[in-house]
Short mmCIF file of C-alpha atoms in Angstrom, two decimals:
data_model
loop_
_atom_site.label_atom_id
_atom_site.label_comp_id
_atom_site.label_asym_id
_atom_site.label_seq_id
_atom_site.Cartn_x
_atom_site.Cartn_y
_atom_site.Cartn_z
CA MET A 1 18.15 40.09 1.70
CA PRO A 2 21.42 38.68 0.30
CA ALA A 3 21.90 34.96 -0.03
CA VAL A 4 23.60 33.24 2.88
CA THR A 5 25.95 30.33 2.37
CA ALA A 6 26.47 27.84 5.18
CA PRO A 7 29.82 26.17 5.83
CA SER A 8 30.63 23.71 3.05
CA ARG A 9 31.93 21.14 5.57
CA LEU A 10 28.36 20.20 6.46
CA LEU A 11 27.72 18.25 3.28
CA PRO A 12 29.89 16.63 0.64
CA LYS A 13 30.29 18.31 -2.71
CA PRO A 14 27.22 17.84 -4.92
CA PRO A 15 27.50 14.46 -6.64
CA PRO A 16 28.13 14.08 -10.36
CA TRP A 17 25.03 13.47 -12.48
CA GLY A 18 25.62 9.72 -12.43
CA ARG A 19 25.70 9.35 -8.64
CA PRO A 20 22.34 9.00 -6.84
CA PRO A 21 21.42 11.64 -4.24
CA LEU A 22 20.87 10.78 -0.61
CA TRP A 23 17.60 8.99 0.09
CA VAL A 24 15.80 10.19 3.21
CA ALA A 25 12.41 8.68 4.09
CA MET A 26 9.78 10.78 5.87
CA TYR A 27 7.47 9.11 8.38
CA HIS A 28 5.20 10.54 11.05
CA SER A 29 3.06 8.18 13.14
CA ILE A 30 3.24 4.37 13.42
CA ALA A 31 -0.23 3.33 14.57
CA ASN A 32 -3.68 2.23 13.46
CA THR A 33 -4.57 3.87 10.14
CA ALA A 34 -8.39 3.77 10.45
CA ASP A 35 -8.71 7.57 10.87
CA ASP A 36 -5.94 9.29 8.94
CA PRO A 37 -7.14 12.27 6.84
CA TYR A 38 -3.64 13.72 6.45
CA ARG A 39 -2.04 10.38 5.51
CA VAL A 40 0.58 10.67 8.24
CA THR A 41 0.12 7.20 9.71
CA VAL A 42 1.68 3.85 8.79
CA SER A 43 0.49 0.68 10.50
CA PRO A 44 3.06 -1.32 12.50
CA VAL A 45 2.54 -4.27 10.14
CA ARG A 46 3.24 -2.19 7.04
CA PHE A 47 6.19 -0.47 8.71
CA ALA A 48 7.73 -3.84 9.59
CA ARG A 49 7.38 -4.94 5.97
CA GLN A 50 9.00 -1.72 4.75
CA LEU A 51 11.97 -2.20 7.06
CA ARG A 52 12.30 -5.79 5.94
CA TRP A 53 12.23 -4.62 2.30
CA LEU A 54 15.19 -2.33 3.03
CA GLY A 55 17.16 -5.06 4.75
CA GLU A 56 16.56 -7.59 1.98
CA ARG A 57 18.15 -5.18 -0.48
CA GLY A 58 21.24 -4.62 1.59
CA LEU A 59 20.08 -1.19 2.77
CA ARG A 60 20.35 0.03 6.34
CA GLY A 61 18.18 2.69 7.92
CA VAL A 62 20.12 5.35 9.83
CA SER A 63 19.63 8.78 11.36
CA VAL A 64 20.15 11.81 9.16
CA GLY A 65 23.18 12.80 11.20
CA GLU A 66 24.81 9.44 10.52
CA LEU A 67 23.81 9.60 6.85
CA LEU A 68 25.44 13.01 6.35
CA THR A 69 28.62 11.92 8.10
CA ALA A 70 28.79 8.81 5.92
CA ALA A 71 28.11 10.85 2.78
CA ALA A 72 30.97 13.20 3.60
CA GLN A 73 33.23 10.13 3.79
CA GLY A 74 31.90 8.61 0.57
CA ARG A 75 30.24 5.58 2.22
CA ALA A 76 26.51 6.38 2.11
CA ARG A 77 25.50 4.26 -0.90
CA SER A 78 23.84 1.51 1.16
CA LEU A 79 22.30 3.85 3.76
CA VAL A 80 18.78 5.31 3.93
CA GLY A 81 17.88 8.15 6.26
CA LEU A 82 14.79 7.46 8.37
CA THR A 83 12.95 10.45 9.84
CA PHE A 84 9.83 10.79 12.01
CA ASP A 85 8.14 14.19 12.19
CA ASP A 86 6.05 15.64 15.03
CA GLY A 87 7.34 13.42 17.84
CA TYR A 88 4.30 11.15 18.19
CA ALA A 89 4.21 9.01 21.32
CA ASP A 90 3.64 5.86 19.27
CA PHE A 91 7.26 6.02 18.06
CA ALA A 92 8.47 4.73 21.43
CA ASP A 93 6.03 1.81 21.58
CA ALA A 94 5.59 0.85 17.91
CA ALA A 95 8.51 2.11 15.81
CA LEU A 96 11.44 1.79 18.19
CA PRO A 97 11.19 -1.98 18.82
CA LEU A 98 11.02 -2.68 15.06
CA LEU A 99 13.96 -0.41 14.31
CA ARG A 100 16.08 -2.08 16.98
CA ARG A 101 15.11 -5.53 15.70
CA HIS A 102 16.59 -4.62 12.31
CA GLY A 103 19.62 -2.83 13.75
CA PHE A 104 18.41 0.47 12.30
CA THR A 105 18.47 3.96 13.76
CA ALA A 106 16.40 7.03 12.89
CA THR A 107 15.94 10.73 13.58
CA VAL A 108 12.89 11.81 15.58
CA TYR A 109 11.92 15.47 15.25
CA VAL A 110 10.40 16.60 18.53
CA LEU A 111 8.38 19.63 19.66
CA PRO A 112 9.73 20.53 23.11
CA GLY A 113 6.95 23.07 23.61
CA ARG A 114 4.32 20.31 23.36
CA LEU A 115 5.92 17.42 25.26
CA GLY A 116 3.24 15.06 26.53
CA GLY A 117 0.59 17.03 24.65
CA GLU A 118 -1.35 16.47 21.43
CA ASN A 119 -1.19 17.38 17.74
CA GLY A 120 -3.41 20.42 18.10
CA TRP A 121 -2.30 21.82 14.73
CA ASP A 122 -4.21 19.08 12.85
CA ALA A 123 -7.72 20.51 12.98
CA ALA A 124 -9.39 17.76 10.92
CA GLY A 125 -7.36 14.86 12.22
CA PRO A 126 -7.70 12.60 15.24
CA ARG A 127 -5.93 13.66 18.40
CA LYS A 128 -2.59 11.87 18.76
CA ARG A 129 -0.42 11.91 21.85
CA LEU A 130 3.09 13.35 21.63
CA LEU A 131 6.22 12.04 23.30
CA SER A 132 6.81 12.94 26.92
CA GLY A 133 10.17 14.16 28.16
CA ASP A 134 10.91 10.75 29.68
CA ALA A 135 10.10 9.02 26.39
CA VAL A 136 12.39 11.38 24.47
CA ARG A 137 15.24 10.55 26.83
CA ARG A 138 14.51 6.84 26.47
CA ILE A 139 14.64 6.83 22.68
CA ALA A 140 17.80 8.96 22.74
CA ARG A 141 19.43 6.38 25.03
CA ALA A 142 18.34 3.71 22.54
CA GLY A 143 20.55 5.33 19.90
CA MET A 144 18.03 7.44 18.03
CA GLU A 145 18.92 10.98 16.96
CA ILE A 146 16.73 13.68 18.48
CA GLY A 147 16.11 16.72 16.31
CA SER A 148 13.89 19.78 16.59
CA HIS A 149 10.63 20.25 14.72
CA GLY A 150 10.32 23.71 16.17
CA LEU A 151 8.89 24.59 19.54
CA THR A 152 5.15 24.30 18.86
CA HIS A 153 4.73 23.42 15.13
CA VAL A 154 4.12 26.77 13.44
CA PRO A 155 4.97 27.68 9.81
CA LEU A 156 8.25 29.58 10.09
CA PRO A 157 7.76 31.95 7.11
CA GLU A 158 4.77 33.45 8.96
CA ALA A 159 6.50 33.78 12.34
CA ASP A 160 7.59 37.13 13.80
CA ASP A 161 11.19 37.52 14.97
CA ARG A 162 10.49 36.53 18.57
CA THR A 163 8.54 33.43 17.56
CA LEU A 164 11.15 32.46 15.01
CA ALA A 165 13.88 32.61 17.64
CA ALA A 166 11.81 30.45 20.00
CA GLU A 167 11.02 27.90 17.31
CA THR A 168 14.66 27.51 16.31
CA LEU A 169 17.15 28.49 19.01
CA ARG A 170 14.99 27.98 22.10
CA SER A 171 13.70 24.60 20.92
CA ARG A 172 17.28 23.42 20.45
CA GLU A 173 18.28 24.62 23.92
CA LEU A 174 15.35 22.84 25.54
CA LEU A 175 16.03 19.57 23.76
CA GLU A 176 19.71 19.66 24.69
CA GLU A 177 18.78 20.27 28.31
CA LEU A 178 16.34 17.36 28.12
CA THR A 179 18.65 14.82 26.49
CA GLY A 180 22.02 16.01 27.76
CA GLY A 181 23.44 15.75 24.24
CA PRO A 182 23.81 17.90 21.14
CA VAL A 183 20.83 18.57 18.87
CA GLU A 184 22.12 19.11 15.35
CA GLY A 185 19.08 18.56 13.13
CA PHE A 186 16.00 20.67 12.42
CA CYS A 187 12.87 19.85 10.42
CA TYR A 188 10.64 22.61 9.02
CA PRO A 189 7.01 22.29 10.18
CA TYR A 190 4.73 21.64 7.19
CA GLY A 191 7.91 21.52 5.07
CA ARG A 192 7.72 25.31 4.71
CA PHE A 193 10.75 27.58 4.74
CA ASP A 194 12.17 30.78 3.30
CA ARG A 195 15.55 32.51 3.37
CA ARG A 196 14.83 34.07 6.75
CA ALA A 197 13.86 30.73 8.29
CA MET A 198 16.93 28.99 6.87
CA ARG A 199 19.17 31.71 8.23
CA ALA A 200 17.58 31.42 11.67
CA VAL A 201 18.12 27.66 11.69
CA ARG A 202 21.75 28.03 10.66
CA GLU A 203 22.44 30.77 13.20
CA ALA A 204 20.76 28.72 15.94
CA GLY A 205 23.61 26.24 15.56
CA TYR A 206 21.99 23.36 13.71
CA ARG A 207 24.14 21.26 11.41
CA TYR A 208 21.35 20.61 8.90
CA ALA A 209 17.62 20.99 8.26
CA CYS A 210 15.13 18.73 6.51
CA ALA A 211 12.54 19.99 4.07
CA ILE A 212 10.35 17.96 1.71
CA ASP A 213 10.81 18.94 -1.92
CA PRO A 214 13.10 22.01 -2.04
CA GLY A 215 14.10 21.59 -5.68
CA PRO A 216 17.03 23.83 -6.69
CA TYR A 217 17.43 25.03 -3.08
CA THR A 218 18.56 21.60 -1.93
CA GLY A 219 21.46 21.82 0.50
CA ALA A 220 22.47 21.34 4.11
CA TYR A 221 19.57 23.49 5.30
CA ALA A 222 17.00 22.15 2.84
CA LEU A 223 17.44 18.39 2.56
CA PRO A 224 14.78 16.69 0.40
CA ARG A 225 12.84 13.70 1.67
CA VAL A 226 10.50 11.05 0.27
CA HIS A 227 7.11 10.60 1.94
CA ILE A 228 6.44 6.99 2.95
CA GLY A 229 2.85 6.00 3.65
CA GLU A 230 0.59 3.06 4.37
CA ASN A 231 0.13 2.36 0.65
CA ASP A 232 3.85 1.97 0.01
CA THR A 233 4.12 -1.74 -0.71
CA SER A 234 7.28 -3.36 -2.05
CA TRP A 235 6.66 -2.37 -5.65
CA ARG A 236 5.86 1.24 -4.71
CA LEU A 237 9.04 1.45 -2.62
CA ALA A 238 11.02 0.07 -5.56
CA ALA A 239 9.46 2.68 -7.86
CA LYS A 240 10.22 5.50 -5.43
CA ARG A 241 13.80 4.34 -5.11
CA LEU A 242 14.15 4.15 -8.90
CA LEU A 243 12.62 7.58 -9.51
CA HIS A 244 14.31 9.36 -6.62
CA PRO A 245 17.57 10.12 -8.47
CA LEU A 246 15.62 11.55 -11.40
CA ARG A 247 13.48 13.79 -9.21
CA ARG A 248 16.28 15.01 -6.96
CA ARG A 249 19.12 15.57 -9.41
CA ARG A 250 20.69 18.99 -9.56
CA PRO A 251 23.53 20.49 -11.57
CA ALA A 252 26.97 19.32 -10.43
CA ASP A 253 28.22 22.88 -10.10
CA LEU A 254 25.52 23.93 -7.63
CA PRO A 255 27.30 24.79 -4.37
CA ALA A 256 26.51 22.73 -1.28
CA PRO A 257 24.54 23.77 0.57
CA ALA A 258 22.48 25.38 -2.18
CA ARG A 259 21.67 29.05 -2.37
CA TYR A 260 18.69 30.08 -0.29
CA GLY A 261 15.51 30.56 -2.26
CA PRO A 262 11.92 31.72 -1.75
CA ALA A 263 9.45 29.95 0.49
CA VAL A 264 8.78 26.34 -0.37
CA VAL A 265 5.53 24.73 0.70
CA GLY A 266 5.44 21.02 1.38
CA ALA A 267 3.17 18.47 2.97
CA ARG A 268 2.60 18.07 6.67
#
């Protein structure tokens, strides 16, 4: 299958070697961390400290959509993308009030095929409730960006054509019907993608897609992110911020978005 190049207007030109890449933080659930085999949960106390750490350094948490717009205009240096995968119900009760207190926004990646349900894909983990339709509308009205995490949380490289269309195009349609606004962002379940999945996301009308660690395939449809967990204290956040430019750098002549590559497997 030939490589597909998405419109270059979606992202700014790749930065020179000396300019740091965009920093996008990956969260999942904000709740009690007592039973967390997949390390997807951050306690509200720790999350509040992490947000305060950002603010004390003159950094502002924003949605990925806002971050990309700012980057295209050359004003993203003090911005950090905040993302929440899986659409856990605790976002509305635990994360949203803390974000609003700091004047931050975020992107919440929702599964419209599981609204009000549970995280049934996590076989070894505790059952966690997912956002209801009413809760999704409420957080959208509060200024959060709503993105798609697929329809039901399946690995896209393994999906047949019908399932792939449902996970990308149909999930976007359902979320737009639910919120009454555009849904421009997609997040690959498990961080897994391949050329076929990226093409499906692009053709479904999304502006961008988040991955985890796409390496040389970084681009508008494979944005890298940094996992943030319960153990990320101030010094660990500082280390991640310092090392991020070294881990995410790519040659300045690599087109944006990058060429599509083979499947990339990430964390949950």
